[in-house]
Amino acid sequence: MTDSLELLISIDVANTLGEGVQWHAQSNSLWWTDIHNSRLYRFDWQSRTLDQWRTPDRLTSFGILSTDPVRLLASFATGFALYQPETGDLSWIAQPETGKPGNRFNDGRVDRQGRFWSGTMQDHGDRKPTGTLYRLDEAGVHSVLHDLTIPNALCWSPDGKRMYHADTPTGQIRTFDFAPECGGLSGAKLFAEVPRGKPDGAAIDASGHLMCALFGGSGIARFSPEGELTALHDLPVSQPTCVAFGGPNLDVLFVTSATEDMTEQQRKAEPMAGHVLAYATPYRGLAECTPDEARIPKPQAK
């Protein structure tokens, strides 16, 4: 079982809660957010230059509609919106949890049919299971999974017929039969239990294996399509948060991480904590899915 990866670079950003990392092939760039610091980042792979924008609300996940100009379909802490960071223009589409002021959105992703999904969680306190996984499509916002504590690990099989999802505190990743034509779920079952830490952001590679960041577990677990643990990669950070394949050949694994709730002593012991790590891998990923403009509901009237 492989226990190491080859570190190529560390993007030194010291994020509090780096998340939502994804590769945009057309612009050869990497994108992610620091949720707690309301920041959006873009890293140009060829020039190794970093751009960042302050966001009007905590940006938790997003899909890239275009990069010239930059247009995102996003979940912010308080809802779904269209966002243009270069101008600051924000158009709310839906804010389904205005009646739950203690909740915020968290992990999200675009499915293989161009729909956008994102889940909510209790933001503070004892983290009761008040969260919901939502699907955003041309018909509006739909609540799909309920009673979640910290929704994470959202991704789809290469053929788009299986969806993976984790409620982080359980330590388990579940799989669902997925109906591509309507986005419906059925047949929920246990896919895997992580070997250490808790399951956070995940991605599927070209062979159908699932790569999952192990928050609090200083590593990345790789599972076969049958849920067998096939590799466990150690990392120099204890709180990896999300993973994405990228690079020109989709064989670079990018890992975001967090410094959230770490003591000063812990930060000194982990100088790469909060940075984005890029590793050469023997694996190859799949292109990130793009939101389908035809599936985006009209923004709310201003």
C-alpha positions as semicolon CSV with decimal commas, in nm:
position;residue;x (nm);y (nm);z (nm)
1;M;0,000;0,000;0,000
2;T;0,157;0,329;-0,111
3;D;0,233;0,566;0,176
4;S;0,390;0,870;0,004
5;L;0,350;1,111;-0,287
6;E;0,607;1,333;-0,461
7;L;0,560;1,694;-0,356
8;L;0,602;1,930;-0,650
9;I;0,519;2,266;-0,495
10;S;0,350;2,421;-0,195
11;I;0,134;2,728;-0,258
12;D;0,198;2,919;0,061
13;V;-0,134;3,082;0,150
14;A;-0,185;2,977;0,515
15;N;-0,561;2,941;0,472
16;T;-0,780;2,909;0,778
17;L;-1,017;2,674;0,594
18;G;-0,901;2,608;0,238
19;E;-1,172;2,424;0,044
20;G;-1,345;2,363;-0,291
21;V;-1,025;2,314;-0,490
22;Q;-1,069;2,246;-0,863
23;W;-0,873;2,257;-1,186
24;H;-0,989;2,464;-1,485
25;A;-0,835;2,300;-1,791
26;Q;-0,915;2,575;-2,043
27;S;-0,718;2,836;-1,849
28;N;-0,457;2,597;-1,704
29;S;-0,534;2,725;-1,356
30;L;-0,625;2,605;-1,008
31;W;-0,910;2,760;-0,806
32;W;-1,012;2,730;-0,440
33;T;-1,164;2,921;-0,149
34;D;-1,072;3,002;0,208
35;I;-1,420;2,984;0,359
36;H;-1,360;3,158;0,689
37;N;-1,154;3,442;0,540
38;S;-1,399;3,502;0,251
39;R;-1,131;3,461;-0,017
40;L;-1,131;3,319;-0,369
41;Y;-0,796;3,212;-0,518
42;R;-0,670;3,144;-0,870
43;F;-0,324;2,997;-0,932
44;D;-0,186;3,003;-1,287
45;W;0,004;2,680;-1,336
46;Q;0,235;2,802;-1,613
47;S;0,340;3,136;-1,466
48;R;0,306;3,026;-1,100
49;T;0,121;3,349;-1,023
50;L;-0,154;3,382;-0,764
51;D;-0,462;3,605;-0,779
52;Q;-0,714;3,646;-0,500
53;W;-1,041;3,825;-0,439
54;R;-1,230;3,908;-0,120
55;T;-1,582;3,768;-0,147
56;P;-1,900;3,940;-0,019
57;D;-2,000;3,636;0,188
58;R;-1,812;3,323;0,288
59;L;-1,767;3,130;-0,036
60;T;-1,802;2,756;0,034
61;S;-1,810;2,590;-0,310
62;F;-1,850;2,685;-0,674
63;G;-1,854;2,586;-1,040
64;I;-1,671;2,792;-1,301
65;L;-1,892;2,931;-1,578
66;S;-1,618;3,136;-1,748
67;T;-1,277;3,288;-1,673
68;D;-1,282;3,590;-1,908
69;P;-1,464;3,747;-1,738
70;V;-1,464;3,532;-1,426
71;R;-1,817;3,407;-1,356
72;L;-1,904;3,152;-1,091
73;L;-2,212;2,959;-0,987
74;A;-2,155;2,942;-0,615
75;S;-2,280;2,845;-0,274
76;F;-2,200;3,112;-0,020
77;A;-2,262;3,063;0,350
78;T;-2,617;3,194;0,309
79;G;-2,725;3,060;-0,030
80;F;-2,680;3,004;-0,403
81;A;-2,571;3,291;-0,627
82;L;-2,408;3,398;-0,951
83;Y;-2,087;3,583;-0,875
84;Q;-1,836;3,791;-1,070
85;P;-1,535;3,853;-0,845
86;E;-1,366;4,105;-1,075
87;T;-1,662;4,343;-1,049
88;G;-1,809;4,224;-0,721
89;D;-2,148;4,164;-0,886
90;L;-2,357;3,915;-0,687
91;S;-2,700;3,788;-0,792
92;W;-2,879;3,564;-0,543
93;I;-3,061;3,263;-0,689
94;A;-3,194;3,105;-0,371
95;Q;-3,141;3,121;0,004
96;P;-3,327;2,812;0,125
97;E;-3,218;2,828;0,490
98;T;-3,303;3,180;0,597
99;G;-3,513;3,018;0,870
100;K;-3,203;2,844;1,008
101;P;-2,970;3,130;1,106
102;G;-2,728;2,889;1,275
103;N;-2,663;2,701;0,950
104;R;-2,430;2,769;0,659
105;F;-2,351;2,600;0,330
106;N;-2,041;2,380;0,303
107;D;-1,915;2,129;0,044
108;G;-2,058;2,139;-0,309
109;R;-1,990;2,033;-0,667
110;V;-2,126;2,027;-1,022
111;D;-2,254;1,687;-1,136
112;R;-2,184;1,536;-1,479
113;Q;-2,506;1,681;-1,619
114;G;-2,421;2,037;-1,515
115;R;-2,641;2,064;-1,203
116;F;-2,496;2,227;-0,893
117;W;-2,516;2,060;-0,552
118;S;-2,423;2,192;-0,207
119;G;-2,495;2,091;0,152
120;T;-2,552;2,283;0,474
121;M;-2,432;2,240;0,830
122;Q;-2,466;2,398;1,172
123;D;-2,201;2,666;1,186
124;H;-2,127;2,679;1,558
125;G;-2,197;2,503;1,884
126;D;-2,242;2,131;1,926
127;R;-2,302;2,068;1,553
128;K;-2,643;1,908;1,561
129;P;-2,760;1,724;1,244
130;T;-2,953;2,018;1,099
131;G;-2,796;2,011;0,753
132;T;-2,942;1,933;0,411
133;L;-2,791;1,846;0,074
134;Y;-2,951;2,056;-0,201
135;R;-2,964;2,016;-0,578
136;L;-2,993;2,331;-0,790
137;D;-3,136;2,287;-1,140
138;E;-3,364;2,458;-1,392
139;A;-3,669;2,377;-1,177
140;G;-3,524;2,544;-0,868
141;V;-3,376;2,420;-0,541
142;H;-3,451;2,067;-0,415
143;S;-3,366;1,922;-0,073
144;V;-3,229;1,573;-0,132
145;L;-3,058;1,443;0,185
146;H;-3,152;1,553;0,536
147;D;-3,030;1,542;0,897
148;L;-2,666;1,596;0,804
149;T;-2,400;1,722;1,043
150;I;-2,111;1,814;0,810
151;P;-2,176;1,722;0,443
152;N;-1,863;1,637;0,246
153;A;-1,693;1,408;-0,010
154;L;-1,947;1,484;-0,285
155;C;-1,846;1,328;-0,619
156;W;-1,972;1,102;-0,899
157;S;-1,849;0,788;-1,072
158;P;-1,701;0,832;-1,423
159;D;-2,027;0,717;-1,586
160;G;-2,231;0,944;-1,360
161;K;-2,449;0,661;-1,229
162;R;-2,318;0,657;-0,871
163;M;-2,294;0,944;-0,626
164;Y;-2,067;0,945;-0,323
165;H;-2,128;1,149;-0,010
166;A;-2,012;1,160;0,352
167;D;-2,144;1,303;0,673
168;T;-1,801;1,372;0,816
169;P;-1,846;1,287;1,187
170;T;-1,965;0,934;1,100
171;G;-1,628;0,846;0,945
172;Q;-1,819;0,680;0,661
173;I;-1,861;0,743;0,289
174;R;-2,192;0,635;0,138
175;T;-2,280;0,561;-0,222
176;F;-2,613;0,609;-0,399
177;D;-2,759;0,497;-0,728
178;F;-2,783;0,818;-0,929
179;A;-3,037;0,892;-1,203
180;P;-2,850;1,115;-1,452
181;E;-3,168;1,232;-1,624
182;C;-3,326;1,384;-1,312
183;G;-3,064;1,380;-1,037
184;G;-3,262;1,139;-0,819
185;L;-3,098;0,919;-0,556
186;S;-3,181;0,565;-0,445
187;G;-3,016;0,254;-0,304
188;A;-2,807;0,419;-0,032
189;K;-2,540;0,193;0,113
190;L;-2,207;0,206;0,294
191;F;-1,916;0,246;0,054
192;A;-1,619;0,269;0,292
193;E;-1,502;0,369;0,637
194;V;-1,193;0,587;0,643
195;P;-0,886;0,435;0,813
196;R;-0,808;0,743;1,025
197;G;-0,929;1,097;1,072
198;K;-1,262;1,196;0,914
199;P;-1,372;1,204;0,548
200;D;-1,359;1,552;0,395
201;G;-1,342;1,655;0,029
202;A;-1,310;1,380;-0,232
203;A;-1,256;1,328;-0,604
204;I;-1,292;1,039;-0,848
205;D;-1,002;0,947;-1,077
206;A;-1,022;0,813;-1,433
207;S;-1,024;0,451;-1,313
208;G;-1,318;0,512;-1,081
209;H;-1,115;0,516;-0,760
210;L;-1,213;0,765;-0,492
211;M;-0,949;0,989;-0,332
212;C;-1,056;1,136;0,002
213;A;-0,887;1,392;0,226
214;L;-0,865;1,268;0,585
215;F;-0,930;1,568;0,808
216;G;-0,745;1,520;1,134
217;G;-0,580;1,214;0,979
218;S;-0,279;1,368;0,802
219;G;-0,345;1,179;0,482
220;I;-0,539;1,086;0,172
221;A;-0,715;0,752;0,133
222;R;-0,771;0,591;-0,207
223;F;-1,057;0,344;-0,245
224;S;-1,140;0,112;-0,533
225;P;-1,486;0,130;-0,697
226;E;-1,579;-0,157;-0,463
227;G;-1,478;0,040;-0,154
228;E;-1,149;-0,140;-0,084
229;L;-0,870;0,076;0,060
230;T;-0,593;0,054;-0,201
231;A;-0,358;0,333;-0,087
232;L;-0,301;0,556;0,212
233;H;-0,085;0,861;0,144
234;D;0,074;1,045;0,435
235;L;0,074;1,426;0,429
236;P;0,274;1,691;0,621
237;V;-0,052;1,856;0,734
238;S;-0,298;1,713;0,985
239;Q;-0,607;1,886;0,841
240;P;-0,628;1,824;0,466
241;T;-0,968;1,940;0,347
242;C;-1,019;1,874;-0,025
243;V;-0,850;1,718;-0,328
244;A;-0,856;1,773;-0,703
245;F;-0,671;1,638;-1,004
246;G;-0,516;1,888;-1,240
247;G;-0,213;1,989;-1,439
248;P;-0,193;1,960;-1,820
249;N;-0,217;1,579;-1,801
250;L;-0,452;1,563;-1,500
251;D;-0,187;1,370;-1,309
252;V;-0,116;1,629;-1,039
253;L;-0,308;1,596;-0,714
254;F;-0,385;1,924;-0,538
255;V;-0,470;1,925;-0,168
256;T;-0,611;2,216;0,031
257;S;-0,567;2,228;0,407
258;A;-0,673;2,417;0,718
259;T;-0,530;2,581;1,028
260;E;-0,872;2,605;1,192
261;D;-0,862;2,548;1,570
262;M;-0,488;2,474;1,570
263;T;-0,277;2,603;1,857
264;E;0,031;2,815;1,794
265;Q;0,245;2,516;1,892
266;Q;0,066;2,294;1,640
267;R;0,113;2,552;1,365
268;K;0,485;2,569;1,434
269;A;0,501;2,189;1,414
270;E;0,319;2,197;1,077
271;P;0,473;2,478;0,868
272;M;0,270;2,373;0,561
273;A;-0,065;2,379;0,741
274;G;-0,316;2,590;0,551
275;H;-0,116;2,575;0,227
276;V;-0,218;2,411;-0,101
277;L;0,004;2,113;-0,181
278;A;0,064;1,981;-0,533
279;Y;0,180;1,622;-0,578
280;A;0,292;1,416;-0,876
281;T;0,088;1,097;-0,876
282;P;0,072;0,767;-1,064
283;Y;-0,301;0,833;-1,101
284;R;-0,490;1,036;-1,356
285;G;-0,800;1,241;-1,289
286;L;-1,111;1,349;-1,477
287;A;-1,196;1,696;-1,599
288;E;-1,405;1,900;-1,357
289;C;-1,765;1,938;-1,469
290;T;-1,896;2,276;-1,579
291;P;-2,232;2,421;-1,477
292;D;-2,491;2,407;-1,753
293;E;-2,625;2,761;-1,802
294;A;-2,961;2,616;-1,909
295;R;-2,995;2,448;-1,568
296;I;-2,946;2,767;-1,364
297;P;-3,267;2,926;-1,232
298;K;-3,316;3,297;-1,283
299;P;-3,168;3,513;-1,003
300;Q;-3,400;3,667;-0,748
301;A;-3,534;4,012;-0,830
302;K;-3,322;4,283;-0,671
